Short mmCIF file of C-alpha atoms and ligand atoms in Angstrom, two decimals:
data_model
loop_
_atom_site.label_atom_id
_atom_site.label_comp_id
_atom_site.label_asym_id
_atom_site.label_seq_id
_atom_site.Cartn_x
_atom_site.Cartn_y
_atom_site.Cartn_z
CA MET A 122 46.64 -5.33 -22.00
CA PRO A 123 45.62 -2.04 -23.68
CA ASP A 124 47.97 0.75 -24.66
CA THR A 125 49.49 2.02 -21.41
CA THR A 126 50.78 5.29 -22.80
CA THR A 127 47.37 6.95 -23.20
CA PRO A 128 45.40 8.08 -20.16
CA MET A 129 42.62 5.69 -19.26
CA ARG A 130 39.87 5.66 -16.70
CA THR A 131 40.97 4.90 -13.14
CA ILE A 132 39.49 1.42 -13.35
CA GLU A 133 38.13 -0.51 -16.32
CA TRP A 134 37.27 -3.96 -17.59
CA ASP A 135 39.70 -5.52 -20.06
CA TYR A 136 37.31 -7.25 -22.50
CA GLU A 137 40.13 -9.09 -24.24
CA ASN A 138 41.29 -10.93 -21.12
CA ASN A 139 38.18 -10.59 -18.95
CA THR A 140 40.07 -8.99 -16.08
CA ILE A 141 40.06 -5.69 -14.22
CA ILE A 142 42.69 -3.11 -15.13
CA MET A 143 43.49 -0.04 -13.08
CA ILE A 144 46.02 2.74 -12.62
CA ASP A 145 48.28 1.73 -9.72
CA GLN A 146 47.91 4.84 -7.53
CA THR A 147 50.56 3.75 -5.04
CA LEU A 148 53.21 4.52 -7.69
CA LEU A 149 52.06 8.05 -8.49
CA PRO A 150 53.49 10.58 -9.18
CA ARG A 151 56.74 8.76 -9.90
CA GLU A 152 55.27 6.24 -12.29
CA TYR A 153 52.07 5.90 -14.30
CA LYS A 154 51.46 2.19 -14.53
CA ILE A 155 48.43 0.11 -15.39
CA ILE A 156 48.05 -3.19 -13.58
CA ALA A 157 45.68 -6.09 -14.04
CA CYS A 158 43.76 -7.90 -11.31
CA ASN A 159 43.04 -11.42 -12.50
CA THR A 160 41.76 -12.86 -9.24
CA ILE A 161 39.60 -11.76 -6.31
CA ASP A 162 42.67 -12.04 -4.05
CA SER A 163 44.66 -9.65 -6.21
CA LEU A 164 41.71 -7.23 -6.32
CA CYS A 165 41.38 -7.35 -2.52
CA GLU A 166 45.10 -6.68 -2.19
CA ALA A 167 44.81 -3.74 -4.61
CA ILE A 168 41.96 -2.22 -2.59
CA LYS A 169 43.65 -2.76 0.80
CA SER A 170 46.92 -1.27 -0.34
CA LEU A 171 45.12 1.67 -2.05
CA ARG A 172 46.23 0.86 -5.60
CA VAL A 173 42.60 1.73 -6.30
CA ARG A 174 41.00 4.08 -3.79
CA GLY A 175 38.46 6.86 -3.34
CA ALA A 176 34.81 6.07 -2.68
CA PRO A 177 33.36 6.20 -6.24
CA ALA A 178 36.32 4.25 -7.69
CA LEU A 179 35.77 1.66 -4.96
CA GLY A 180 32.11 1.42 -6.05
CA ALA A 181 33.31 0.51 -9.54
CA ALA A 182 35.94 -1.86 -8.09
CA GLY A 183 33.22 -3.63 -6.08
CA GLY A 184 31.03 -3.97 -9.16
CA PHE A 185 33.81 -5.18 -11.46
CA GLY A 186 34.98 -7.45 -8.62
CA VAL A 187 31.69 -9.34 -8.59
CA ALA A 188 31.90 -9.65 -12.39
CA LEU A 189 35.44 -10.98 -11.99
CA GLY A 190 34.13 -13.50 -9.45
CA ALA A 191 31.59 -14.66 -12.05
CA PHE A 192 34.21 -15.03 -14.77
CA ARG A 193 36.75 -16.83 -12.54
CA SER A 194 34.23 -19.23 -10.99
CA ASN A 195 34.60 -22.86 -12.05
CA ALA A 196 31.03 -23.62 -11.01
CA SER A 197 29.10 -26.01 -13.20
CA SER A 198 25.65 -24.92 -11.99
CA LEU A 199 24.05 -21.51 -11.71
CA ASP A 200 23.46 -22.00 -7.96
CA ASP A 201 27.14 -22.72 -7.36
CA LEU A 202 28.11 -19.70 -9.42
CA LEU A 203 25.79 -17.48 -7.38
CA GLU A 204 27.40 -18.84 -4.21
CA ASP A 205 30.88 -18.06 -5.57
CA ILE A 206 29.78 -14.54 -6.46
CA GLN A 207 28.37 -14.07 -2.96
CA THR A 208 31.67 -15.15 -1.38
CA ALA A 209 33.66 -12.91 -3.72
CA GLY A 210 31.39 -9.99 -2.79
CA GLU A 211 31.84 -10.63 0.94
CA ASN A 212 35.63 -10.77 0.60
CA ILE A 213 35.73 -7.57 -1.42
CA THR A 214 33.41 -5.72 0.98
CA ALA A 215 35.55 -6.74 3.96
CA THR A 216 38.66 -5.02 2.58
CA ARG A 217 37.66 -1.47 3.60
CA PRO A 218 34.68 -0.76 5.86
CA THR A 219 34.14 3.01 5.69
CA ALA A 220 33.50 3.96 2.05
CA VAL A 221 29.89 2.89 1.49
CA ASN A 222 30.30 2.81 -2.30
CA LEU A 223 32.29 -0.42 -2.10
CA SER A 224 29.46 -2.50 -0.62
CA TRP A 225 26.95 -0.54 -2.72
CA GLY A 226 28.74 -1.58 -5.94
CA VAL A 227 29.01 -5.20 -4.80
CA LYS A 228 25.33 -5.41 -3.81
CA ARG A 229 24.12 -3.73 -6.99
CA VAL A 230 25.90 -6.23 -9.25
CA ILE A 231 24.86 -9.24 -7.14
CA ARG A 232 21.25 -8.06 -7.44
CA ALA A 233 21.58 -7.73 -11.22
CA VAL A 234 22.64 -11.36 -11.50
CA GLU A 235 19.64 -12.72 -9.60
CA ASP A 236 17.46 -12.93 -12.73
CA ALA A 237 20.03 -14.87 -14.76
CA ARG A 238 18.85 -18.21 -16.14
CA ASN A 239 22.26 -19.76 -16.74
CA ILE A 240 25.98 -19.19 -16.11
CA LYS A 241 26.58 -17.38 -19.38
CA GLU A 242 23.75 -14.96 -18.67
CA ALA A 243 24.96 -14.44 -15.08
CA ARG A 244 28.41 -13.41 -16.33
CA MET A 245 26.88 -11.10 -18.91
CA PHE A 246 24.47 -9.47 -16.43
CA ALA A 247 27.26 -8.97 -13.90
CA LEU A 248 29.59 -7.34 -16.37
CA ASP A 249 26.88 -5.15 -17.90
CA GLU A 250 25.86 -3.88 -14.47
CA ALA A 251 29.47 -3.23 -13.39
CA LYS A 252 30.10 -1.34 -16.62
CA ALA A 253 26.91 0.66 -16.01
CA ILE A 254 28.18 1.65 -12.53
CA ALA A 255 31.44 2.88 -14.09
CA ASP A 256 29.74 4.78 -16.91
CA GLU A 257 27.15 6.32 -14.59
CA ASP A 258 29.90 7.45 -12.25
CA VAL A 259 31.47 9.57 -14.97
CA GLU A 260 28.11 10.96 -16.04
CA LYS A 261 27.02 11.77 -12.48
CA ASN A 262 30.31 13.42 -11.61
CA MET A 263 29.95 15.69 -14.60
CA GLN A 264 26.41 16.62 -13.53
CA LEU A 265 27.66 17.16 -9.98
CA GLY A 266 30.46 19.31 -11.37
CA GLU A 267 28.00 21.50 -13.28
CA HIS A 268 25.86 22.03 -10.15
CA GLY A 269 28.88 22.78 -7.98
CA ALA A 270 30.57 25.08 -10.47
CA VAL A 271 27.81 27.65 -9.88
CA LEU A 272 29.16 28.09 -6.33
CA LEU A 273 32.60 29.13 -7.55
CA GLU A 274 33.46 32.63 -8.68
CA ASP A 275 36.05 33.68 -11.18
CA GLY A 276 39.34 34.11 -9.29
CA ASP A 277 38.47 31.80 -6.37
CA THR A 278 41.08 29.72 -4.57
CA VAL A 279 39.67 26.41 -3.38
CA MET A 280 41.29 24.32 -0.68
CA THR A 281 40.83 20.55 -0.85
CA HIS A 282 41.93 17.54 1.17
CA CYS A 283 42.99 14.06 0.08
CA ASN A 284 42.14 13.22 -3.52
CA ALA A 285 38.54 13.55 -4.66
CA GLY A 286 39.53 13.82 -8.28
CA ARG A 287 39.32 11.62 -11.34
CA LEU A 288 41.62 9.09 -9.70
CA ALA A 289 39.23 8.70 -6.77
CA CYS A 290 36.39 8.11 -9.24
CA VAL A 291 36.14 6.44 -12.60
CA ASP A 292 36.79 9.82 -14.21
CA TRP A 293 36.28 13.62 -13.77
CA GLY A 294 36.08 13.62 -9.96
CA THR A 295 33.77 15.03 -7.30
CA ALA A 296 35.51 17.91 -5.46
CA LEU A 297 38.01 18.28 -8.32
CA GLY A 298 35.17 17.67 -10.78
CA VAL A 299 33.51 20.86 -9.51
CA ILE A 300 36.79 22.72 -10.10
CA ARG A 301 37.17 21.16 -13.59
CA SER A 302 33.60 22.17 -14.49
CA ALA A 303 34.12 25.73 -13.22
CA ARG A 304 37.30 26.05 -15.26
CA ALA A 305 35.53 24.63 -18.30
CA GLN A 306 33.08 27.54 -17.87
CA GLY A 307 36.06 29.90 -18.17
CA LYS A 308 36.47 30.70 -14.47
CA ASP A 309 40.01 31.15 -13.20
CA ILE A 310 40.13 28.76 -10.22
CA LYS A 311 43.25 27.96 -8.24
CA VAL A 312 43.64 25.07 -5.83
CA ILE A 313 45.38 24.59 -2.50
CA SER A 314 45.98 20.90 -1.89
CA CYS A 315 46.66 19.58 1.61
CA GLU A 316 49.28 16.83 1.50
CA THR A 317 47.01 14.41 3.45
CA ARG A 318 49.22 12.47 5.80
CA PRO A 319 49.96 9.67 6.26
CA LEU A 320 49.56 8.28 2.74
CA ASN A 321 49.79 11.63 0.97
CA GLN A 322 46.94 11.30 -1.50
CA GLY A 323 46.92 15.12 -1.68
CA SER A 324 50.57 15.63 -2.49
CA ARG A 325 51.01 12.52 -4.63
CA ILE A 326 47.72 12.31 -6.52
CA THR A 327 45.73 15.58 -6.35
CA THR A 328 48.69 17.75 -7.35
CA TRP A 329 49.65 15.27 -10.09
CA GLU A 330 46.22 15.09 -11.69
CA LEU A 331 45.67 18.86 -11.48
CA MET A 332 49.07 19.56 -13.01
CA GLU A 333 48.29 17.09 -15.80
CA ASP A 334 45.25 19.26 -16.56
CA ARG A 335 47.24 22.49 -16.12
CA ILE A 336 45.08 23.62 -13.19
CA PRO A 337 47.16 25.84 -10.86
CA VAL A 338 47.77 24.06 -7.57
CA THR A 339 49.79 24.89 -4.45
CA LEU A 340 50.76 22.14 -2.02
CA ILE A 341 50.63 22.71 1.75
CA THR A 342 50.99 20.43 4.75
CA ASP A 343 47.77 19.52 6.56
CA SER A 344 48.77 21.59 9.57
CA MET A 345 49.03 24.75 7.43
CA SER A 346 45.32 24.89 6.65
CA GLY A 347 44.56 27.11 9.65
CA ALA A 348 47.26 29.59 8.75
CA VAL A 349 46.26 29.87 5.09
CA MET A 350 42.58 30.30 5.95
CA ARG A 351 43.40 32.97 8.54
CA LYS A 352 45.56 34.79 6.01
CA GLY A 353 42.59 34.99 3.62
CA MET A 354 44.21 32.71 1.04
CA VAL A 355 41.19 30.37 0.78
CA ASP A 356 37.78 31.37 -0.65
CA LYS A 357 36.10 27.98 -0.42
CA VAL A 358 36.83 24.50 0.82
CA ILE A 359 35.57 21.53 -1.21
CA VAL A 360 36.12 17.95 -0.14
CA GLY A 361 34.74 14.58 -1.20
CA ALA A 362 33.16 11.96 1.05
CA ASP A 363 33.42 8.26 1.75
CA ARG A 364 30.03 8.03 3.39
CA ILE A 365 27.35 10.55 4.35
CA THR A 366 25.10 9.53 7.21
CA GLN A 367 22.15 11.56 8.51
CA ASP A 368 24.40 13.47 10.87
CA ALA A 369 27.96 13.41 9.52
CA VAL A 370 30.28 13.32 6.55
CA PHE A 371 33.00 10.67 6.66
CA ASN A 372 36.09 11.62 4.71
CA LYS A 373 39.87 11.34 4.91
CA ILE A 374 41.34 12.01 8.35
CA GLY A 375 41.97 15.74 8.71
CA THR A 376 38.73 16.81 7.02
CA TYR A 377 37.02 17.58 10.34
CA THR A 378 39.86 19.89 11.39
CA HIS A 379 39.58 21.85 8.13
CA SER A 380 35.80 22.15 8.61
CA VAL A 381 36.21 23.66 12.08
CA ILE A 382 38.75 26.19 10.85
CA ALA A 383 36.59 27.05 7.83
CA LYS A 384 33.62 27.66 10.15
CA GLU A 385 35.73 29.89 12.41
CA HIS A 386 36.76 31.99 9.40
CA ARG A 387 33.29 31.92 7.74
CA ILE A 388 34.68 30.16 4.67
CA PRO A 389 32.10 27.98 2.87
CA PHE A 390 32.79 24.28 3.43
CA TYR A 391 31.30 22.17 0.63
CA VAL A 392 31.08 18.40 0.36
CA ALA A 393 30.83 17.00 -3.18
CA ALA A 394 29.60 13.43 -3.47
CA PRO A 395 27.33 11.32 -5.67
CA VAL A 396 24.12 9.91 -4.21
CA SER A 397 25.81 6.48 -4.08
CA THR A 398 27.89 7.82 -1.16
CA PHE A 399 24.83 8.59 0.96
CA ASP A 400 23.86 6.28 3.78
CA PHE A 401 21.01 8.15 5.45
CA GLU A 402 19.86 4.90 7.07
CA HIS A 403 22.68 5.23 9.58
CA LEU A 404 24.10 7.64 12.13
CA GLU A 405 27.73 8.53 12.75
CA ASP A 406 28.14 6.27 15.78
CA GLU A 407 27.08 3.19 13.82
CA ILE A 408 29.86 3.47 11.26
CA GLU A 409 33.19 1.70 11.50
CA ILE A 410 36.19 3.87 10.80
CA GLU A 411 39.00 1.91 9.18
CA LEU A 412 42.12 1.68 11.34
CA ARG A 413 45.28 1.31 9.33
CA LYS A 414 48.68 -0.15 10.14
CA PRO A 415 50.97 1.68 12.62
CA GLU A 416 53.80 1.34 10.06
CA GLU A 417 52.15 4.05 7.95
CA LEU A 418 53.10 6.53 10.68
CA LYS A 419 56.38 5.00 11.72
CA PHE A 420 57.87 4.95 8.23
CA PHE A 421 57.98 7.41 5.38
CA GLY A 422 58.50 5.04 2.49
CA SER A 423 61.30 2.86 3.77
CA HIS A 424 62.62 5.61 6.06
CA GLN A 425 61.90 5.16 9.78
CA ILE A 426 60.44 8.36 11.30
CA ALA A 427 59.26 7.16 14.74
CA PRO A 428 60.45 4.75 17.43
CA LEU A 429 59.44 1.27 16.30
CA ASP A 430 57.66 0.47 19.57
CA VAL A 431 55.71 3.75 19.92
CA GLU A 432 51.93 3.45 20.41
CA VAL A 433 50.14 4.55 17.22
CA TYR A 434 46.56 5.59 16.44
CA ASN A 435 45.97 5.67 12.70
CA PRO A 436 42.32 6.06 11.62
CA ALA A 437 41.91 6.48 7.86
CA PHE A 438 38.86 8.74 8.15
CA ASP A 439 37.10 11.18 10.44
CA ALA A 440 33.53 12.39 10.74
CA THR A 441 32.51 16.01 10.18
CA PRO A 442 29.19 16.92 11.80
CA MET A 443 26.56 18.29 9.42
CA GLU A 444 26.50 21.65 11.23
CA ASN A 445 29.96 22.32 9.77
CA VAL A 446 28.80 21.66 6.20
CA THR A 447 27.64 24.67 4.17
CA ALA A 448 26.16 22.59 1.35
CA LEU A 449 26.19 19.14 -0.21
CA ILE A 450 26.90 19.06 -3.94
CA THR A 451 25.40 16.03 -5.71
CA GLU A 452 24.37 15.06 -9.24
CA ASN A 453 20.82 16.03 -8.23
CA GLY A 454 21.76 19.56 -7.25
CA VAL A 455 23.17 21.58 -4.34
CA PHE A 456 21.51 21.04 -0.96
CA TYR A 457 21.60 23.30 2.07
CA PRO A 458 20.74 22.43 5.69
CA PRO A 459 18.62 20.83 6.89
CA PHE A 460 19.69 17.96 4.64
CA LEU A 461 16.48 16.03 4.02
CA ILE A 462 16.50 12.61 2.46
CA ASP A 463 13.63 13.35 0.06
CA GLU A 464 15.31 16.49 -1.20
CA VAL A 465 18.61 14.82 -1.94
CA LYS A 466 16.56 12.12 -3.75
CA ILE A 467 18.39 9.20 -2.29
CA GLU A 468 17.15 5.75 -3.05
CA ILE A 469 17.54 3.50 -0.05
O1 MRU B 123 41.84 6.24 1.81
P1 MRU B 123 41.35 6.80 0.51
O2 MRU B 123 42.42 7.38 -0.34
O3 MRU B 123 40.48 5.83 -0.24
O4 MRU B 123 40.42 8.01 0.94
C1 MRU B 123 39.72 8.72 -0.04
C2 MRU B 123 39.00 9.90 0.47
O5 MRU B 123 38.94 10.16 1.65
C3 MRU B 123 38.28 10.74 -0.55
O6 MRU B 123 38.23 12.07 -0.15
C4 MRU B 123 36.84 10.23 -0.70
O7 MRU B 123 36.83 8.86 -1.00
C5 MRU B 123 36.10 10.95 -1.74
S1 MRU B 123 36.64 10.53 -3.34
C6 MRU B 123 35.70 11.30 -4.48
#
């Protein structure tokens, strides 16, 4: 296990032990702890319980997961190994249905292994491809950040939802990456972070990572976004995305509400996401939105906050129609409506 006192990427491969290591995000901000996933089961558990989360980080988790499947397989023939990898990929993909990056990462690494001539080569190809996904993620987020930073002016206050920062990616971040890049250019940017109920990625993770970087951040509840926008406290809204179809942006539940309020107050509403998050082959209605356990709403930690037998609806994400989106910020540039597949340069 590497040194746990120095900041690392959100998710990495441990070359010494051939396992996946990651920051356990369920413990933040109370504890910064690095955990290892030695098996596909432990990786699936980590994804389901949001130890690793955020679309781009899930892309890397999917890729490293297939590599882990290759290293843990006891197969004695290449065909059996490929079958084991396929099963591992299916199990990983089934953990969370909405963020398209997860299945994208899995598929990309499985494809890379197809040309392998033996087991050793298959393991090497899988790991190299997974590592490439992780490295590219950082590079693309920094490019995305540079493109998006142009949209921010010195003195702006940006509202964001959930966590689309370095902890949702391998590093740097998408929505928070734009803010990091703007600050690196010397612009004074402040952030308003919505707490993001029910799992509080905004209050637990976004505020933590921004404070680590000494970026000024103010925490509000999700229901305060209307009031702060009406009061003129927000210059721009920037969120990330879990999947972008032809007609909608899927992101953490609550995003749609912010987009409607931003539109009402003529505040630009930007979506920052790498091309790997685009799924222009599909429309909103074809996408499954992950439904999470009722307990997430009935308990706050171990504290009961609702009658145990109350009916609960707990979708993890919502869809924001494209007409509410001012621009899409990607590593290939900033795109304004109409969002055309050839312009965004998406490979499908
Ligand atoms: O349920 P989560 O925490 O995985 O949801 C994450 C989000 O909704 C993020 O905003 C999205 O993945 C973009 S991350 C750059």
